CSV table of C-alpha atoms in Angstrom, one decimal:
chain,number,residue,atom,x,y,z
A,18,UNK,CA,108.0,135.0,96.0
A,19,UNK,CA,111.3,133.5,96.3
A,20,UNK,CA,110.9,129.6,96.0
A,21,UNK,CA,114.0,127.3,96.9
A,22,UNK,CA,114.2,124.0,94.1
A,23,UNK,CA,116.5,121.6,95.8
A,24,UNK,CA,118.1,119.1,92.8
A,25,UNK,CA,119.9,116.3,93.0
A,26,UNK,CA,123.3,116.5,91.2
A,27,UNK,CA,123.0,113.6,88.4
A,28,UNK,CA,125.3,113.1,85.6
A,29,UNK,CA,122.9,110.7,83.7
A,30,UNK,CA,120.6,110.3,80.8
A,31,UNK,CA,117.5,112.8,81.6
A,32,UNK,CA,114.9,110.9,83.4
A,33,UNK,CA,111.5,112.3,84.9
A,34,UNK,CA,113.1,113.9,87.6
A,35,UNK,CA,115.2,116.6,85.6
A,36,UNK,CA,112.0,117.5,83.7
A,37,UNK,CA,109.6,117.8,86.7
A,38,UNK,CA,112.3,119.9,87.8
A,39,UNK,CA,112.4,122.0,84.7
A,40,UNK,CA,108.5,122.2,85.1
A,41,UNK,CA,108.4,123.5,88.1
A,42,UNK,CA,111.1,126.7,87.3
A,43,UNK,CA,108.7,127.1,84.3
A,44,UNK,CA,105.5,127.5,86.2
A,45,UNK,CA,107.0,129.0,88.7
A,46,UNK,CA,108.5,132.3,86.3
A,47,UNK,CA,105.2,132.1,84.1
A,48,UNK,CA,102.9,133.4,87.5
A,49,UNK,CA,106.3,136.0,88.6
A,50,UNK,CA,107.8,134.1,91.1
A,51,UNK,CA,111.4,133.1,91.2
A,52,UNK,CA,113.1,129.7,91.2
A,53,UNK,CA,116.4,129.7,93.4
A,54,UNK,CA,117.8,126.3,92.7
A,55,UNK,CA,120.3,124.4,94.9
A,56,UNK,CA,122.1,121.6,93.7
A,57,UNK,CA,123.4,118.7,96.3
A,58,UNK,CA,125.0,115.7,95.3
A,59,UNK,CA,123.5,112.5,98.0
A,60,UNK,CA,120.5,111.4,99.5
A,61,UNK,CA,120.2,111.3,103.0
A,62,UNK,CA,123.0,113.2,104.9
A,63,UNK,CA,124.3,115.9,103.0
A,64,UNK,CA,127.7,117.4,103.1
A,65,UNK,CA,129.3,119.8,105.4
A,66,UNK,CA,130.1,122.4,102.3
A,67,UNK,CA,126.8,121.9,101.6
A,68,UNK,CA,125.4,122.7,105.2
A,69,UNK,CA,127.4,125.7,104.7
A,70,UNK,CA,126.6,127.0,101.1
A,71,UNK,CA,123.1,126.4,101.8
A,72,UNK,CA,123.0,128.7,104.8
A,73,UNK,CA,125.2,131.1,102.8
A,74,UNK,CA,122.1,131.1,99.4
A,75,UNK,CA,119.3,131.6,102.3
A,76,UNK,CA,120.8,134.5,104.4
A,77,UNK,CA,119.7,137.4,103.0
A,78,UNK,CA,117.5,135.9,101.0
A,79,UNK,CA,113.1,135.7,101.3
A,80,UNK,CA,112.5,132.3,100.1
A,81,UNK,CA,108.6,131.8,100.7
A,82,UNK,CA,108.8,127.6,100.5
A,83,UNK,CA,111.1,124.8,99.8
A,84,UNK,CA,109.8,122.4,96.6
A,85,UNK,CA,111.3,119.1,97.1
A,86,UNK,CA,110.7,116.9,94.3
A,87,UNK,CA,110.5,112.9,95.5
A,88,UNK,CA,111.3,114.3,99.2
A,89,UNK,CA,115.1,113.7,98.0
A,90,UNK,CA,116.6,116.6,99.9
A,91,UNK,CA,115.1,115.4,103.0
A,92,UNK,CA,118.0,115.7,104.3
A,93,UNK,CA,118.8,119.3,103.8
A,94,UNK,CA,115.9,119.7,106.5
A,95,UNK,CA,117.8,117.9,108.7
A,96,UNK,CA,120.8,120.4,109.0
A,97,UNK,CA,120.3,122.3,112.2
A,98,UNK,CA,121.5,125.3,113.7
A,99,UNK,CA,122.2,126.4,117.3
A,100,UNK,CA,120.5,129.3,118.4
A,101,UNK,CA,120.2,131.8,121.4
A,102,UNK,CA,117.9,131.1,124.0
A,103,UNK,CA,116.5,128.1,122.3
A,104,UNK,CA,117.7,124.9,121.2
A,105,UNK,CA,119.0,123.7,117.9
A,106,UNK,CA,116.2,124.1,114.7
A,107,UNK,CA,116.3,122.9,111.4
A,108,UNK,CA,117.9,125.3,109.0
A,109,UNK,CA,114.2,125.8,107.1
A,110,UNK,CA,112.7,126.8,110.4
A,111,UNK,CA,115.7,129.4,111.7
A,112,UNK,CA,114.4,131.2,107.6
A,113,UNK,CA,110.9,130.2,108.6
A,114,UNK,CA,110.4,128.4,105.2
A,115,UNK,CA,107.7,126.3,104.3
A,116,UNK,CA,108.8,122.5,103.0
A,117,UNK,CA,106.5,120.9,100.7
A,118,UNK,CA,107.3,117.1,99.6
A,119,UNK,CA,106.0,116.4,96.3
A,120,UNK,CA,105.9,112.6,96.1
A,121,UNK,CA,105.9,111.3,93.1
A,122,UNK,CA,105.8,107.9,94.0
A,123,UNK,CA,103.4,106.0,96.8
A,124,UNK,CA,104.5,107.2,99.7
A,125,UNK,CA,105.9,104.1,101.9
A,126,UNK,CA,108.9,104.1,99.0
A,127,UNK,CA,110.0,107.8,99.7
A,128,UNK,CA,111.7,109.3,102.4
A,129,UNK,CA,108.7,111.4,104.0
A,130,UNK,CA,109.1,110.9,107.0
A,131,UNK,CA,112.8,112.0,106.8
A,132,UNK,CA,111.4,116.1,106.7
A,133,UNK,CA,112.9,118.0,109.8
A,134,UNK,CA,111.2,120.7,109.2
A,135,UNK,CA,108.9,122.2,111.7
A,136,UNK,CA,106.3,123.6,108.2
A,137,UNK,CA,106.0,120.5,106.5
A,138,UNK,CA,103.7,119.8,103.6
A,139,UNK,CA,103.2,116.5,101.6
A,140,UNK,CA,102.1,116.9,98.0
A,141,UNK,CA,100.0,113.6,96.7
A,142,UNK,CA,100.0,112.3,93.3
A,143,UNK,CA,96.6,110.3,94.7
A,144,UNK,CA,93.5,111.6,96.7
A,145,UNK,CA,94.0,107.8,99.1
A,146,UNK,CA,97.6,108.8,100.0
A,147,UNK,CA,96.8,110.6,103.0
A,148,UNK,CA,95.1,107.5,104.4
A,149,UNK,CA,97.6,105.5,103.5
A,150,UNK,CA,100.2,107.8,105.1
A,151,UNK,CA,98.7,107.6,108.4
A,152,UNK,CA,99.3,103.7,107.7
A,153,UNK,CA,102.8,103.7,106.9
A,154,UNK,CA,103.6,106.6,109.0
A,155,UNK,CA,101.7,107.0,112.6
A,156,UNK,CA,103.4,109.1,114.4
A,157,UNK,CA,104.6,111.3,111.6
A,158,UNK,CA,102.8,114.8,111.6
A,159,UNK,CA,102.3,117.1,108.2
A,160,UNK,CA,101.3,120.8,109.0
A,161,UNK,CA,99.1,120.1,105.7
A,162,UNK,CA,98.4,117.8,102.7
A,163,UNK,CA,97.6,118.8,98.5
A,164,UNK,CA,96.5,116.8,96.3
A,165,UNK,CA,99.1,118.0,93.4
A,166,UNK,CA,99.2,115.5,90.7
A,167,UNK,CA,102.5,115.9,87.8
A,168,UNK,CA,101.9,117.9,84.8
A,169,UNK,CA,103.4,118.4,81.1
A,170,UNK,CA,105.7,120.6,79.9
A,171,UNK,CA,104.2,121.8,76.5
A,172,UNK,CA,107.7,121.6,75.1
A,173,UNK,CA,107.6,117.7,75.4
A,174,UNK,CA,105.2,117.3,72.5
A,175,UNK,CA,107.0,115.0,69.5
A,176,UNK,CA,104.1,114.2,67.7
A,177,UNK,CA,104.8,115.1,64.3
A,178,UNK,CA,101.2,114.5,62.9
A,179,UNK,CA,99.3,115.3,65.6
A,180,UNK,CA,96.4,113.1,66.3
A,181,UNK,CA,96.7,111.2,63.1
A,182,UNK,CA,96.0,107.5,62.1
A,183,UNK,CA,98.7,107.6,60.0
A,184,UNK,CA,100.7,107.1,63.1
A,185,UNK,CA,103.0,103.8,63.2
A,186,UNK,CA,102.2,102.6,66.2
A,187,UNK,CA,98.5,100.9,67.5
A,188,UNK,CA,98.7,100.5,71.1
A,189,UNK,CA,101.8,101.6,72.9
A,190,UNK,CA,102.3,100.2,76.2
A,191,UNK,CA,105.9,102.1,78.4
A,192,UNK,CA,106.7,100.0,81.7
A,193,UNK,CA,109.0,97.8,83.2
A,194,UNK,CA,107.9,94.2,84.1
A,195,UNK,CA,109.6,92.6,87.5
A,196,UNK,CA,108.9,89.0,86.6
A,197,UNK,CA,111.1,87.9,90.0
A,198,UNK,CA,108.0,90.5,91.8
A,199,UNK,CA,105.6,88.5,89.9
A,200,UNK,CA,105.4,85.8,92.5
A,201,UNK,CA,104.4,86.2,95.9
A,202,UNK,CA,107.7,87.0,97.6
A,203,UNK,CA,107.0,88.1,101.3
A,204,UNK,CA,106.6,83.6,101.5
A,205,UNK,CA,110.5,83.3,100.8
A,206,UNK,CA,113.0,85.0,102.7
A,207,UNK,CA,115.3,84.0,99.9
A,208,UNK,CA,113.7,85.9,97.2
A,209,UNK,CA,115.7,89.2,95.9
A,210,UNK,CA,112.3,91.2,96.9
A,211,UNK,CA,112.6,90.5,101.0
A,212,UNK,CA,112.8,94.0,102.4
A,213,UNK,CA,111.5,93.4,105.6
A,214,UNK,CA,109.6,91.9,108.3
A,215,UNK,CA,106.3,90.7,106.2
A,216,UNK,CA,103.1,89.1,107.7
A,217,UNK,CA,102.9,86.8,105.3
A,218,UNK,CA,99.0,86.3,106.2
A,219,UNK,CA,98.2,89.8,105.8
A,220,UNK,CA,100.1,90.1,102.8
A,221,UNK,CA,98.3,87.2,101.4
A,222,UNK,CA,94.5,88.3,102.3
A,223,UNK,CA,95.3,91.6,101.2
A,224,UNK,CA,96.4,90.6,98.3
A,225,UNK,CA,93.3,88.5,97.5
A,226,UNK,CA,91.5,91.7,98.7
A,227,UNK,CA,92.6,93.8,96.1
A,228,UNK,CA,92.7,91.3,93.0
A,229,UNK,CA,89.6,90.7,93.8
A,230,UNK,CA,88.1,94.6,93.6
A,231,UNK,CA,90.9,96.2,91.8
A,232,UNK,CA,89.2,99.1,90.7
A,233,UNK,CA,89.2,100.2,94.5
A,234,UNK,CA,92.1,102.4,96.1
A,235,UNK,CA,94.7,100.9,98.1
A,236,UNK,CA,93.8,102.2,101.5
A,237,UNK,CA,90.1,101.4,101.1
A,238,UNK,CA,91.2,97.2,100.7
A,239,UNK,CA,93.7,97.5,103.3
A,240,UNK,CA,90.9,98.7,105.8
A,241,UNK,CA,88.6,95.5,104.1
A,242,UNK,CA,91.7,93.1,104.9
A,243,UNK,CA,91.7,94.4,108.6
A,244,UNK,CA,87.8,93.9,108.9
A,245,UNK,CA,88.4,90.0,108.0
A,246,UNK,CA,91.6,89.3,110.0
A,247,UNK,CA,90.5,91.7,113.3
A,248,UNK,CA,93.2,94.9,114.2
A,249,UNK,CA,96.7,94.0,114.0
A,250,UNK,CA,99.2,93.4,117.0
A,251,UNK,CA,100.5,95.7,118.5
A,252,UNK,CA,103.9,96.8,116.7
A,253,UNK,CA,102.7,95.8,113.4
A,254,UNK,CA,104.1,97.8,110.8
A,255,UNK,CA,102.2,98.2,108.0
A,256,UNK,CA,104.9,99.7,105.7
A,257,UNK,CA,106.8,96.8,104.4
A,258,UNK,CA,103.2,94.8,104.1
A,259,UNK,CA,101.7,97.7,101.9
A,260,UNK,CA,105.2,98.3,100.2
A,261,UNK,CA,105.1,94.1,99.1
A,262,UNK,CA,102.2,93.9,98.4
A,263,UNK,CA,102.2,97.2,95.9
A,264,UNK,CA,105.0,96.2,94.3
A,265,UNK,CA,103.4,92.7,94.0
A,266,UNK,CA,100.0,94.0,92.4
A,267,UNK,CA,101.7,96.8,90.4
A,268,UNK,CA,103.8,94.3,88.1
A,269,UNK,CA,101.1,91.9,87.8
A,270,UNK,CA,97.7,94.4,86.9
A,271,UNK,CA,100.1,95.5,84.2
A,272,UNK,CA,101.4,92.0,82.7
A,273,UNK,CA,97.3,91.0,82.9
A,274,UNK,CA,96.7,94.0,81.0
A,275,UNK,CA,99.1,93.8,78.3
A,276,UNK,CA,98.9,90.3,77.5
A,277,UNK,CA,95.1,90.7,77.2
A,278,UNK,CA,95.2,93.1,74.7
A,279,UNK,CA,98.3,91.0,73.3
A,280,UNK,CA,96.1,87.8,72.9
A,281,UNK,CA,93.1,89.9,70.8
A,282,UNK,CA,95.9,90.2,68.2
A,283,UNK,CA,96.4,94.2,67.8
A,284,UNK,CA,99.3,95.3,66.6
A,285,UNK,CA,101.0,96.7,69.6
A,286,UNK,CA,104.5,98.2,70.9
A,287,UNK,CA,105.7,97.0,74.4
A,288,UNK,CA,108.7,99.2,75.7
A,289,UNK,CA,110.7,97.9,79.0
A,290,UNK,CA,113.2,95.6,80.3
A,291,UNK,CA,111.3,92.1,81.2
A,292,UNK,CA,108.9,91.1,79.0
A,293,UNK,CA,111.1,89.5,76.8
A,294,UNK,CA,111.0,86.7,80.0
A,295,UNK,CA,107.1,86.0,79.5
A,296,UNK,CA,105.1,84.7,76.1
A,297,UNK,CA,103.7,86.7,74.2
A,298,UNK,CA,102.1,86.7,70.4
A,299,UNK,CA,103.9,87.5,67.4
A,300,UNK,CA,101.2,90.8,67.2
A,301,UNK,CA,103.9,92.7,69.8
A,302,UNK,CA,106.6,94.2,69.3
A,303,UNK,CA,109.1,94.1,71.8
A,304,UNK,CA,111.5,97.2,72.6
A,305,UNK,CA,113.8,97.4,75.5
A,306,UNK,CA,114.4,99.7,78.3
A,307,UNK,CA,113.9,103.9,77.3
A,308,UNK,CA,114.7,107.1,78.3
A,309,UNK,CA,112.4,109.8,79.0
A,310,UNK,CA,113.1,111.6,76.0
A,311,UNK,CA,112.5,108.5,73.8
A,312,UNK,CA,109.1,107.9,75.7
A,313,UNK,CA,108.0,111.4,74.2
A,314,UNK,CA,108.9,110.7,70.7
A,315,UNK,CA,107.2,107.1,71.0
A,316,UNK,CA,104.0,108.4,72.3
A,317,UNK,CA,104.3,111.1,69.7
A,318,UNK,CA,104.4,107.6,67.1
A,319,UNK,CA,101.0,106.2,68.4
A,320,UNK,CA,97.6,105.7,67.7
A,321,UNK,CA,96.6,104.5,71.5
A,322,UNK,CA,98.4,104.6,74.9
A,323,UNK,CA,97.4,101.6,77.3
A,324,UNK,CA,98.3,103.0,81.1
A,325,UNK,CA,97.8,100.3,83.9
A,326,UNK,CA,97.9,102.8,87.1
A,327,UNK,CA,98.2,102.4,91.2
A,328,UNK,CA,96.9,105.6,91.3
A,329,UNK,CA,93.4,104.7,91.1
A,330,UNK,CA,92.0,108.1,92.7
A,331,UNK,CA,95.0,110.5,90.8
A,332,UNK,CA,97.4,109.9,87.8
A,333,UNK,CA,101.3,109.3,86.8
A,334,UNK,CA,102.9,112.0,84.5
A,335,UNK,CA,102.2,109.4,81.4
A,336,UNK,CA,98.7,110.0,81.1
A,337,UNK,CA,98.9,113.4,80.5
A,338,UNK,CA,102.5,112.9,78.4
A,339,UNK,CA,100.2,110.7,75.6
A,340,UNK,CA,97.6,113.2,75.9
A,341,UNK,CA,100.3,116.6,75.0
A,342,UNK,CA,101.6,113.5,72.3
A,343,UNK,CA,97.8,113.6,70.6
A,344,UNK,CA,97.5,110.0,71.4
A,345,UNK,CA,94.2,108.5,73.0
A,346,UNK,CA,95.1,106.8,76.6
A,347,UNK,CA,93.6,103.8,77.7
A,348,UNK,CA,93.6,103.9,81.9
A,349,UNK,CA,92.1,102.4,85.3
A,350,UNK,CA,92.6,105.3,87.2
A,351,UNK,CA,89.1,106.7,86.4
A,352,UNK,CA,88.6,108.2,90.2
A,353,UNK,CA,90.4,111.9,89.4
A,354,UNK,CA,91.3,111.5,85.6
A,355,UNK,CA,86.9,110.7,84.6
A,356,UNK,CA,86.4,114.2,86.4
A,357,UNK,CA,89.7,115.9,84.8
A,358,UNK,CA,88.8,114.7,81.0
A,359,UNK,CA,85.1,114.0,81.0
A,360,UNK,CA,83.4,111.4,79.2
A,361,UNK,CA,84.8,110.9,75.3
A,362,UNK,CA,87.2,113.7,75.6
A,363,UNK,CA,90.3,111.9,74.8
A,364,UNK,CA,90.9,109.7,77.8
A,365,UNK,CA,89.2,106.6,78.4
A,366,UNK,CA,88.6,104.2,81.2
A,367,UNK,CA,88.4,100.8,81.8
A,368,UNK,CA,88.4,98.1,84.6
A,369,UNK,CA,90.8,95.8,85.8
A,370,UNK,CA,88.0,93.7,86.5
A,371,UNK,CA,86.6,93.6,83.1
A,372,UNK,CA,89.9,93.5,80.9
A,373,UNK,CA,87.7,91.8,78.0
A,374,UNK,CA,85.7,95.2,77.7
A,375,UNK,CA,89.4,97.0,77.2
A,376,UNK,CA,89.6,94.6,74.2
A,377,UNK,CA,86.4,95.5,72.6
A,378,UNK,CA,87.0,99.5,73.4
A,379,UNK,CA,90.2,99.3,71.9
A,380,UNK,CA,89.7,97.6,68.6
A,381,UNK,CA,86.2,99.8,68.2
A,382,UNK,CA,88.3,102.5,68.3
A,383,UNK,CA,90.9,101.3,65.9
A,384,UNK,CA,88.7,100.7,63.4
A,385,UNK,CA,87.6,104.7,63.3
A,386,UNK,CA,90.6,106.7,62.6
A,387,UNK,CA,88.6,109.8,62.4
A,388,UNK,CA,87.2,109.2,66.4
A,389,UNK,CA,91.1,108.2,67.2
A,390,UNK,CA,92.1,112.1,65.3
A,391,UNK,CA,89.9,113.7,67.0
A,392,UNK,CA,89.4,112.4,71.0
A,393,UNK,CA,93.8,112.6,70.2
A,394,UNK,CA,93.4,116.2,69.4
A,395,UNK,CA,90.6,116.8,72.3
A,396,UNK,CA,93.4,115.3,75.3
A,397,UNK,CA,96.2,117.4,73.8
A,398,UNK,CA,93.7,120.4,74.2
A,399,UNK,CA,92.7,119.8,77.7
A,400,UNK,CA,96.4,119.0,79.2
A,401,UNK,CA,97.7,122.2,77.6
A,402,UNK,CA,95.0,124.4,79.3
A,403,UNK,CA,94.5,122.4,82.1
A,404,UNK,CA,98.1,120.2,83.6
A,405,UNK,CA,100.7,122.2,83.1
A,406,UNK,CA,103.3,123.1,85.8
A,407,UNK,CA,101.9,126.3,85.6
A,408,UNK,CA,98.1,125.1,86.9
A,409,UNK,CA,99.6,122.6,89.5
A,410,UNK,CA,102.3,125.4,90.7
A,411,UNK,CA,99.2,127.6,91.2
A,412,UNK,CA,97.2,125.3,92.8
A,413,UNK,CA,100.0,124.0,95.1
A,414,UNK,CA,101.1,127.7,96.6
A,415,UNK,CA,97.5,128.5,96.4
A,416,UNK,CA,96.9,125.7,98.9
A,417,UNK,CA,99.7,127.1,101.4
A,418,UNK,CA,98.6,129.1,104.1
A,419,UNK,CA,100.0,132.4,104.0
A,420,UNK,CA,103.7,132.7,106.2
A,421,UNK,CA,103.6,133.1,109.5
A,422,UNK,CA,105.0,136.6,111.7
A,423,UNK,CA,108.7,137.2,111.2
A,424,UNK,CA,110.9,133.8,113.2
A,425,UNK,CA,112.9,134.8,116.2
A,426,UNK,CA,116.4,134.0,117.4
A,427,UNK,CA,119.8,133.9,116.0
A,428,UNK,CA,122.3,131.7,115.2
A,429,UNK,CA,125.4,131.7,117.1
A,430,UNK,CA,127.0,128.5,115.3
A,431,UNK,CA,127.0,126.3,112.4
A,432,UNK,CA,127.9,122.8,113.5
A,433,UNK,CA,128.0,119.9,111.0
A,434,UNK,CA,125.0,118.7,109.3
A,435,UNK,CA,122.6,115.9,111.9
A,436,UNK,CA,120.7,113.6,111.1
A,437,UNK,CA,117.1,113.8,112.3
A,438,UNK,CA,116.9,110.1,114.6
């Protein structure tokens, strides 16, 4: 099968998106299909030359489904072509071609419900975004939802001694800290984080909500919050509340873990911009902003990965990036990732609630550099025959329907590129 890979033109450093990219061409030519990749150069409303080299790379062509990556080409779906006896369509359904969104974020921050497309699909990182997209998103319609979370390419593995405690580094921790997000922003319509209209009383009780069972997905505390405060108005939007609030809990469930494991005195390695701004012991090393290709070669360096996750019920590409690296990860997202590893098979899981008991895990675990060796050399094993591109590019075409009879009409003009309103 012919697969379309939309990519955004980007003369930058390589970040996450160019090797997701690369991961899915991989998987796709390791199970015999082709890649057909199209560049574009803007998100949002693409360009007329565009509209028209597009058209020109699908005529003739049998591309089976559209892989969108972050729903960035969204709006690629939205060019549209007249046709005879019918009204305008979007140029995916004139070539009756699937479009699958793989979101690789939660999904109030991506453009989702920018797809024109007729055959629209929504890939999930997390088994609670489907609830939560029915929040954000209520009168948006998918033709079907997959639960696709990222996967490794094995050709990202730096470690040079694989699974060793020779490694330099204890306990890694790789994230940015927003200390300006750190504060409860929806309050000030001054603040550099208002986005939008917030409740400010729903933001607040959902906020105690899920600080107060963290462990729990998103979704499951928003519906908790409602059963305190009684349904909403009507016209209440809960995108910018969940989008705040997120943002809010995301920076500070990762500062709480990090400075717990800071204050026990391991030797760690904190990598971002931000935490230069907040106190910690002289036990942590700081290390600025990095690049994707650095993040390889540091978790390649260390003994223990600390992840502190929103994905509670899926996973970020990171945990399975330590994993390919040999090192043991630390993580709260125990719903999908428990089932995926298993108990004691390189992966281990601890509660937000509980961030003493991360302490005690991790130092027991320091102090046995043969149990680090081996639970580093376990992960590796299970990512490599387990997430790869080429497992979660199976499963995800697996999970489409097969294509429907031949699509009718033809075009009779190609006017500019339209936005979907």
């Amino acid at each position: 099968m012919q697969i379309l890979l939309p990519i955004l033109r980007d003369q930058r450093e390589q970040t996450f998106y160019q090797d997701f990219h690369r991961g899915l061409a991989d998987g796709l030519r390791a199970l015999g299909h082709e890649p057909v990749e199209f560049s574009f150069q803007s998100l949002g409303e693409p360009r007329q030359e565009e509209a028209e080299r597009l058209l020109r790379q699908l005529d003739g062509a049998k591309i089976g489904a559209v892989l969108d990556l972050c729903c960035w080409a969204y709006g690629l779906s939205q060019i549209t072509l007249e046709m005879q006896g019918s009204a305008r369509k979007s140029i995916f359904d004139v070539f009756d071609i699937r479009y699958v969104g793989l979101l690789c974020d939660q999904p109030y921050h991506q453009a989702l419900n920018g797809i024109g497309a007729q055959q629209r699909y929504a890939a999930y990182p997390d088994r609670g975004h489907p609830e939560q997209v029915k929040l954000a998103f209520p009168d948006f319609k998918l033709t079907g939802e997959i639960f696709v979370p990222p996967a490794i390419r094995p050709a990202n593995d730096r470690s040079v001694h694989k699974g060793s405690p020779d490694r330099s580094i204890d306990v890694l921790y790789v994230g940015n800290l927003e200390t300006l997000a750190l504060d409860r922003f929806w309050n000030d319509r001054l603040s550099l984080f208002w986005q939008g209209e917030y409740d400010p009383v729903f933001c607040d009780a959902l906020t105690e909500t899920a600080l107060s069972e963290p462990d729990r997905s998103f979704h499951l505390n928003i519906q908790t919050t409602l059963e305190k405060l009684g349904p909403p108005i009507p016209g209440f939007l809960f995108n910018p509340q969940m989008r705040a609030v997120e943002t809010y809990l995301r920076y500070v469930l990762r500062r709480n873990a990090v400075v717990a494991l800071a204050r026990s005195g391991v030797r760690m390695r904190v990598v971002g911009r931000g935490w230069d701004t907040i106190q910690l012991p002289s036990n942590v090393e700081l290390q600025g902003e990095t690049n994707y290709e650095e993040f390889f070669k540091l978790a390649g360096q260390a003994k223990i990965c600390l992840d502190a996750s929103m994905y509670l019920d899926g996973a970020n590409d990171r945990v399975f990036s330590y994993a390919l690296n040999g090192a043991v990860c630390f993580t709260n997202a125990a719903g999908y990732l428990r089932g995926a590893f298993g108990e004691n098979q390189g992966m281990c899981f601890y509660s937000m609630r509980d961030l003493a008991g991360l302490v005690e895990q991790v130092k027991a675990l320091l102090a046995r550099p043969d149990a680090i060796r081996a639970a580093g050399e376990r992960a590796r094993e299970i990512v490599l025959s387990s997430h790869t591109w080429r497992s979660r590019v199976g499963d995800l075409l697996g999970a489409l329907p097969p294509k429907p009879a031949e699509a009718g009409g033809r075009m009779t003009s190609i006017p500019p590129p339209a936005r979907r309103q």
